[in-house]
Tab-separated table of C-alpha atoms in Angstrom:
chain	number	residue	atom	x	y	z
A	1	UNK	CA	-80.455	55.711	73.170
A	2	UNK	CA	-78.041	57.160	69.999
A	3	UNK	CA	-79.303	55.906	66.806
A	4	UNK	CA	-76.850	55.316	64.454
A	5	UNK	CA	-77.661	54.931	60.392
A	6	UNK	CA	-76.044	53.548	57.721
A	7	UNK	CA	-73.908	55.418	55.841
A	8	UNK	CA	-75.216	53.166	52.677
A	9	UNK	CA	-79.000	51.737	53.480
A	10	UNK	CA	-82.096	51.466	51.299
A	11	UNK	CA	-83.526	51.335	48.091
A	12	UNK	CA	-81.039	50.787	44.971
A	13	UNK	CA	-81.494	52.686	41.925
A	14	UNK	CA	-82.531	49.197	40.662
A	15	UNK	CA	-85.431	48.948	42.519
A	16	UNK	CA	-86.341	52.635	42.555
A	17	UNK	CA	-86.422	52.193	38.874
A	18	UNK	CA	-88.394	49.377	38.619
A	19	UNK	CA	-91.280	51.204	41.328
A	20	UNK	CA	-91.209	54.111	38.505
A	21	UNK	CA	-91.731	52.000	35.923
A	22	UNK	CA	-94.590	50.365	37.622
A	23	UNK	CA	-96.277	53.481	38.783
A	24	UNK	CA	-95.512	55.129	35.254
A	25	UNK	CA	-97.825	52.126	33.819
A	26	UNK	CA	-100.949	52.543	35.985
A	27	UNK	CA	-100.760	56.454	35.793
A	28	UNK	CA	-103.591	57.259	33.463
A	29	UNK	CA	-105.780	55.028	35.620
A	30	UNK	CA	-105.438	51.724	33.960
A	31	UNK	CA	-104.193	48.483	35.498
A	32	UNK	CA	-101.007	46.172	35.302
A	33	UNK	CA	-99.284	42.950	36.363
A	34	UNK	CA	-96.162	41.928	37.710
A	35	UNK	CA	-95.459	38.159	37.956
A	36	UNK	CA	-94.294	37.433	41.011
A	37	UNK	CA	-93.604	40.720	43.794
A	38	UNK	CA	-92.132	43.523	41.725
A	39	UNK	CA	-89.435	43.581	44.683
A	40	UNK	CA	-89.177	41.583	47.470
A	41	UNK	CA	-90.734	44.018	49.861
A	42	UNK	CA	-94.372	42.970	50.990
A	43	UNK	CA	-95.003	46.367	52.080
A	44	UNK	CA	-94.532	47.712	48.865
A	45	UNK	CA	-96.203	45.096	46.515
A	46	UNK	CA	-99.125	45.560	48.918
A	47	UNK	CA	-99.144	49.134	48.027
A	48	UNK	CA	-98.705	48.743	44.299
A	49	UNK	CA	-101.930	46.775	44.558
A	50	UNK	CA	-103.588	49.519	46.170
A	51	UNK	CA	-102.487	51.660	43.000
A	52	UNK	CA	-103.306	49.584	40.189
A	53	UNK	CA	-100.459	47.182	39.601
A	54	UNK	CA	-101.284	43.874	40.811
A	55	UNK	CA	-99.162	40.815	41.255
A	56	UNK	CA	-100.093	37.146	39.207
A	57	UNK	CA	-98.154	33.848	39.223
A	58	UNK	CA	-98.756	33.174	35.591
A	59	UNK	CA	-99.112	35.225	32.571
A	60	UNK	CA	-102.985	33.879	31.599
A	61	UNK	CA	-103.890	35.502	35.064
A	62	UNK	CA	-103.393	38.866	33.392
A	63	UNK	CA	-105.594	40.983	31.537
A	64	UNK	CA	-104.787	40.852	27.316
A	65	UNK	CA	-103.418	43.273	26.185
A	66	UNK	CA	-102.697	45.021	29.745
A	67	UNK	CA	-98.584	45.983	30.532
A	68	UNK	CA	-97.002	43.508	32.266
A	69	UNK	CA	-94.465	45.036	34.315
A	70	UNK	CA	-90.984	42.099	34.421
A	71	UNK	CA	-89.857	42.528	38.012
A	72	UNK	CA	-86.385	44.139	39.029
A	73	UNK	CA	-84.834	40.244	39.464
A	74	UNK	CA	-85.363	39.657	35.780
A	75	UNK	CA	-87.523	36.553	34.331
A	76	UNK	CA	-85.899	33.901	31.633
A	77	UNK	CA	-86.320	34.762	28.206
A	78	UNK	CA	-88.641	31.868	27.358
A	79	UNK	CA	-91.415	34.346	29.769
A	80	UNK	CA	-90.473	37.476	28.139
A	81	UNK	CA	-91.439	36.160	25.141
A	82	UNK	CA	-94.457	34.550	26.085
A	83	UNK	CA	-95.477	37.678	27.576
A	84	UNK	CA	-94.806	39.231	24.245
A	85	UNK	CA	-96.526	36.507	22.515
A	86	UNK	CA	-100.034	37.006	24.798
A	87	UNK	CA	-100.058	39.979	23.525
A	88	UNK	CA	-99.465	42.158	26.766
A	89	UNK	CA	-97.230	45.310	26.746
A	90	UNK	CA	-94.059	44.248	28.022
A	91	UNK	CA	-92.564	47.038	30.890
A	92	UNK	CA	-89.157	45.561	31.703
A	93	UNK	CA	-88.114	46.576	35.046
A	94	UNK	CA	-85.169	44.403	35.275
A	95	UNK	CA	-82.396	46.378	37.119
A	96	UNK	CA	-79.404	47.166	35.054
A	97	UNK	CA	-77.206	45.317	37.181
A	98	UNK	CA	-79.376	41.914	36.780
A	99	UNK	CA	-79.616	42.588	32.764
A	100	UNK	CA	-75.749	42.556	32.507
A	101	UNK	CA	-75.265	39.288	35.090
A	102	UNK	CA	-77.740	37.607	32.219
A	103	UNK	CA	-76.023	39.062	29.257
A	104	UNK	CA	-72.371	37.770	30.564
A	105	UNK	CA	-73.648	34.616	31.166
A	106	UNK	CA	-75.516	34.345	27.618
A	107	UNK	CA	-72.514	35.224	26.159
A	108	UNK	CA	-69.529	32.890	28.312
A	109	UNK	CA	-72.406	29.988	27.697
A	110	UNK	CA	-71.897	30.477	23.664
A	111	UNK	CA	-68.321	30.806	23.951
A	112	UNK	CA	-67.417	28.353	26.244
A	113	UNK	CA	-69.825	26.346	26.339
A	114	UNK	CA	-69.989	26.138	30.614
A	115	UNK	CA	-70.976	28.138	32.636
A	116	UNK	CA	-71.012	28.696	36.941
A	117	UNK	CA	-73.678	30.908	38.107
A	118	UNK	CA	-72.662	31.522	42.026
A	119	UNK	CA	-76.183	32.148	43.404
A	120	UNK	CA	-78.736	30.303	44.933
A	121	UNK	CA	-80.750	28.170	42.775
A	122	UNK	CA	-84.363	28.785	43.310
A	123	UNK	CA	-83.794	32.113	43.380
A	124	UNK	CA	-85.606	34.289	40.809
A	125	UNK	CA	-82.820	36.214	39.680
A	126	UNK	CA	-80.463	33.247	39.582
A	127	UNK	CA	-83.028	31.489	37.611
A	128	UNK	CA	-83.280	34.188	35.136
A	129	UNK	CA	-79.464	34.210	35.090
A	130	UNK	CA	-79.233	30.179	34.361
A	131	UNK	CA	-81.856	30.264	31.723
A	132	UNK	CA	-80.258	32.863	29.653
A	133	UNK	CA	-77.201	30.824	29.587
A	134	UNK	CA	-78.824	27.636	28.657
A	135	UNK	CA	-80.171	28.954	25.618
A	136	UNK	CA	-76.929	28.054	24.417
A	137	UNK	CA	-75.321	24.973	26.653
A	138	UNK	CA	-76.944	22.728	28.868
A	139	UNK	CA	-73.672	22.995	30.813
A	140	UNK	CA	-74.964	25.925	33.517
A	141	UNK	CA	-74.859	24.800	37.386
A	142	UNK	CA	-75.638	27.513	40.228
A	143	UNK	CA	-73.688	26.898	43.201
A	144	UNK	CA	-73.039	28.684	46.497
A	145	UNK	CA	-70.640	26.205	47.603
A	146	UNK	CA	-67.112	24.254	46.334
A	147	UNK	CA	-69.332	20.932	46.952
A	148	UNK	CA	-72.181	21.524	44.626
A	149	UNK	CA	-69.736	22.454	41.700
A	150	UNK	CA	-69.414	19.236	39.208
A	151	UNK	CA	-66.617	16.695	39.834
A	152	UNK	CA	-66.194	15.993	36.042
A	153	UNK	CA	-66.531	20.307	35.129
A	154	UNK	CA	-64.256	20.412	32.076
A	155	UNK	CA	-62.362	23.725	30.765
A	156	UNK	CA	-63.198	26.648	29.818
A	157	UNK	CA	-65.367	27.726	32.304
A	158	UNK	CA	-67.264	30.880	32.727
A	159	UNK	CA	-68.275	32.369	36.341
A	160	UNK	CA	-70.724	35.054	37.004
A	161	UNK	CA	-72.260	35.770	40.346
A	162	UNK	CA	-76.026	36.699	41.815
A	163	UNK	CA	-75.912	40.146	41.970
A	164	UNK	CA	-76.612	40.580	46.114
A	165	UNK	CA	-73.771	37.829	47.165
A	166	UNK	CA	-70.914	38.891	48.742
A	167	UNK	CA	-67.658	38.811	47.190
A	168	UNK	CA	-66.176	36.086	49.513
A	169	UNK	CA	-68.306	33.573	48.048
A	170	UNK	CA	-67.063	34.253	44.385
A	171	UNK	CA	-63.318	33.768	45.222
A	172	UNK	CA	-64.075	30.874	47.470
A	173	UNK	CA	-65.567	29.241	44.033
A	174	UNK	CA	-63.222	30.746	42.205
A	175	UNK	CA	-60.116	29.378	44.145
A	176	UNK	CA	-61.699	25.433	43.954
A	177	UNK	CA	-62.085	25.824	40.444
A	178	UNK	CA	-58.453	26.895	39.755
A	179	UNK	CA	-57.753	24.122	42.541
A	180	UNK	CA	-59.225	21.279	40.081
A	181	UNK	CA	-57.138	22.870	37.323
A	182	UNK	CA	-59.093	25.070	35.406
A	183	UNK	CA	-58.502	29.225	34.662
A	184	UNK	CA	-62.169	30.617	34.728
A	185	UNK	CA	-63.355	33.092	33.005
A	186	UNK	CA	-64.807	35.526	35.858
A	187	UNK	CA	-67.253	38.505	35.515
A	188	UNK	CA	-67.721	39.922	38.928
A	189	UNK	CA	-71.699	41.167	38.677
A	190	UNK	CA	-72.252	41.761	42.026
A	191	UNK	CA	-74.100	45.267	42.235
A	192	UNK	CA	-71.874	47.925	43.481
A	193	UNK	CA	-74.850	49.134	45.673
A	194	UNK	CA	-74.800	45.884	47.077
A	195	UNK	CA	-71.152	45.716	47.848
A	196	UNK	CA	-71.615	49.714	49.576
A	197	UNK	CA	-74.590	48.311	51.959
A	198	UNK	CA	-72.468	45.227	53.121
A	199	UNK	CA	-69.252	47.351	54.136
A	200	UNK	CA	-71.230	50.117	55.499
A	201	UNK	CA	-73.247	47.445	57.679
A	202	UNK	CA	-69.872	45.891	58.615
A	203	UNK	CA	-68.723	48.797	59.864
A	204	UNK	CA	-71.874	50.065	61.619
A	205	UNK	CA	-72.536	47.003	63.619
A	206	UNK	CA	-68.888	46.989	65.277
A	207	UNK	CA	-69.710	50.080	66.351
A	208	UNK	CA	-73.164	49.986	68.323
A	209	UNK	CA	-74.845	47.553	70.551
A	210	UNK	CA	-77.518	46.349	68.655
A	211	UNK	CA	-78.149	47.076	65.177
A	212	UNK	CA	-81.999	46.774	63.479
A	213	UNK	CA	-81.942	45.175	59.634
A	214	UNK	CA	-85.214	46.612	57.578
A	215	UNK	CA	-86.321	44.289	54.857
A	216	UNK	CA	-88.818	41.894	53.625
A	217	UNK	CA	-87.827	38.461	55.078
A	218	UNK	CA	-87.710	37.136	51.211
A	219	UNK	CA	-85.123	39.654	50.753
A	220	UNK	CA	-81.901	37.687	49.435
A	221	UNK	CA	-80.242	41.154	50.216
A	222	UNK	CA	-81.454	41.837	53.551
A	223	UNK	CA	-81.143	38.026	54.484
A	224	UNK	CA	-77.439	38.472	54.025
A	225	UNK	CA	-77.109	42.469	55.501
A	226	UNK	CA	-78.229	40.799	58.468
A	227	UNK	CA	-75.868	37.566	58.718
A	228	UNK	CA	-73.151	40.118	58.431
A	229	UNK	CA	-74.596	42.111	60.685
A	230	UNK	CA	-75.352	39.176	63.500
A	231	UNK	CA	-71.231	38.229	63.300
A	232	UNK	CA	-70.286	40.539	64.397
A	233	UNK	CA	-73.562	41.772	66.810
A	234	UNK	CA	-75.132	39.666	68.834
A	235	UNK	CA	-78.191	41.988	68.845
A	236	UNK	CA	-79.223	41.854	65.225
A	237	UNK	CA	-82.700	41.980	64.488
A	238	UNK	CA	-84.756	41.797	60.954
A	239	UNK	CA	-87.940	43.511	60.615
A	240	UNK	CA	-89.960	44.153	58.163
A	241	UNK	CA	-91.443	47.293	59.329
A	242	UNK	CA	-91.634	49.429	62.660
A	243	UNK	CA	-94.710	47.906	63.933
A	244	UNK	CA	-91.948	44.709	65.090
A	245	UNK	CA	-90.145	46.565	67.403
A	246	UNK	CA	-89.619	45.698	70.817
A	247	UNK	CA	-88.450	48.275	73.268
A	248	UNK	CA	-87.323	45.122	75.639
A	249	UNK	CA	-84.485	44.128	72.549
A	250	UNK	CA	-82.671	47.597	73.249
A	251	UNK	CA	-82.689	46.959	77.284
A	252	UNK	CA	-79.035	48.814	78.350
A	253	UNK	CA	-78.439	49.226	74.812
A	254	UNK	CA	-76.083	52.813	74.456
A	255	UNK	CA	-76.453	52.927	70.649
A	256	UNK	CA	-78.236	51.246	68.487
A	257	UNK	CA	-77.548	50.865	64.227
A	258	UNK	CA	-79.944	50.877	61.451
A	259	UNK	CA	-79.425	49.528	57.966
A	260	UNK	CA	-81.730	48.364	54.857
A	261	UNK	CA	-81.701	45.994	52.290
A	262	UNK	CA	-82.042	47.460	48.640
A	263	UNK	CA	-85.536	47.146	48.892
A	264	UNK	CA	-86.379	49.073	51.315
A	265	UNK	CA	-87.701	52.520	50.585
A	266	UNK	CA	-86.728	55.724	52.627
A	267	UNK	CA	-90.130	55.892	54.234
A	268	UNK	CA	-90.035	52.266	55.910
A	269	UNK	CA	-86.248	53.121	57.035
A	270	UNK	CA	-87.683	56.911	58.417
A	271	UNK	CA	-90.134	55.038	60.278
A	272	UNK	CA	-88.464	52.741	61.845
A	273	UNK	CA	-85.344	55.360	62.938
A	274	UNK	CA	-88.084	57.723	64.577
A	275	UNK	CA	-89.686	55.108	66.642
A	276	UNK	CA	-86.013	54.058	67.760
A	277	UNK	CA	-85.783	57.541	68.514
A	278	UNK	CA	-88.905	57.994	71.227
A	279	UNK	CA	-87.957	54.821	72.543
């Protein structure tokens, strides 16, 4: 069986950065938090633990005066500073990409005074996104659909976009607002990375039988590689790690694709190719 990669598969310099970061905080043998998974990879938070930096849901569940490492999807400014305020060493991880999605959305919020974050709510980056917009307006909605955005929206508008969605679902809100009349003001912040890993996977999984999608299953990222992947594949399968593979899936199966989500580290993907390999 051929085993085809990705041209564009694994870890993003976002999350490579943020694993530095964390590492770079525990390396003179002392401890530190994240709250919430530093990535959403349970591999890898489960080795960060084994290292010294160790995940919490709140901020009282860390050590005084101990780094607190702010995870690559970002946190709303109201934790930053109460991180700050607990007197913890603040380590900010976001990615890049995330920081400028919150910064665009900040600023469209004081300027025009609404604001359309297309992401899914819920979602910790999104979350972030929306709460550094309503430190100015109240008037911030996160939508994924036309349906969820407000009847009575009024102009001027600002959109900005989750960083991992694909670029289908900003013009699709895009078009209904300029169907109910109003011009938006659009900053595209999906992550270029991003955009590179959905193409390549596009591609790849026309061209093999069955294509494998590495990620944690909490993985916005991965969640949609392998949507894309499964239109046009019927054998698409997400694992986490190598251990889930079943030689039955790849039964007559000629060549067979691999891609990763951006949280995925080049071990996990190595793994996973080689036992694809023997099989």
């Amino acid at each position: 069986m051929k085993v085809v990669r990705s041209k564009h598969a694994g870890a993003c310099y976002g999350v490579q950065r943020a694993l530095d970061l964390a590492l770079k905080s525990v390396a003179d043998g002392g401890r530190a938090y994240t709250l919430g998974p530093l990535i959403h990879n349970p591999q890898v938070v489960e080795k960060l633990s084994d290292q010294g930096v160790t995940e919490v849901s709140a901020i009282e569940d860390a050590e005084r005066g101990s780094a607190v490492v702010i995870r690559s999807h970002g946190v709303t400014p109201q934790v930053m500073r109460a991180v700050a305020a607990a007197g913890n060493a603040v380590v900010d991880a976001t990615c890049p990409h995330v920081a400028r999605a919150q910064k665009a959305a900040a600023d469209m919020a004081r300027r025009l005074g609404s604001v359309v974050v297309v992401g899914e709510a819920g979602h910790p980056e999104v979350e972030g996104i929306v709460a550094c917009a309503r430190e100015s307006t109240e008037r911030v909605y996160a939508v994924t659909s036309p349906s969820e955005v407000p009847e009575d929206i009024e102009a001027p508008v600002g959109v900005v976009v989750q960083t991992t969605q694909q670029k289908d679902k900003l013009d699709e809100i895009v078009s209904h607002l300029r169907a109910l009349g109003i011009e938006p003001e659009v900053k595209n912040t999906i992550c270029f990375a991003t955009s590179q890993r959905q193409d390549a996977a596009a591609d790849l999984s026309e061209q093999v039988d069955a294509i494998v999608v590495i990620g944690g299953r909490n993985s916005s990222n991965t969640t949609r590689l392998f949507d894309i992947c499964a239109a046009q594949c019927e054998r698409t399968f997400h694992i986490e790690s190598a251990a889930e593979l079943d030689e039955s899936w790849f039964s007559g199966v000629g060549a067979v694709g691999v891609t990763a989500g951006a949280s995925t580290p080049e071990d996990q993907i190595a793994e996973v190719v080689a036992r694809l390999e023997r099989m």
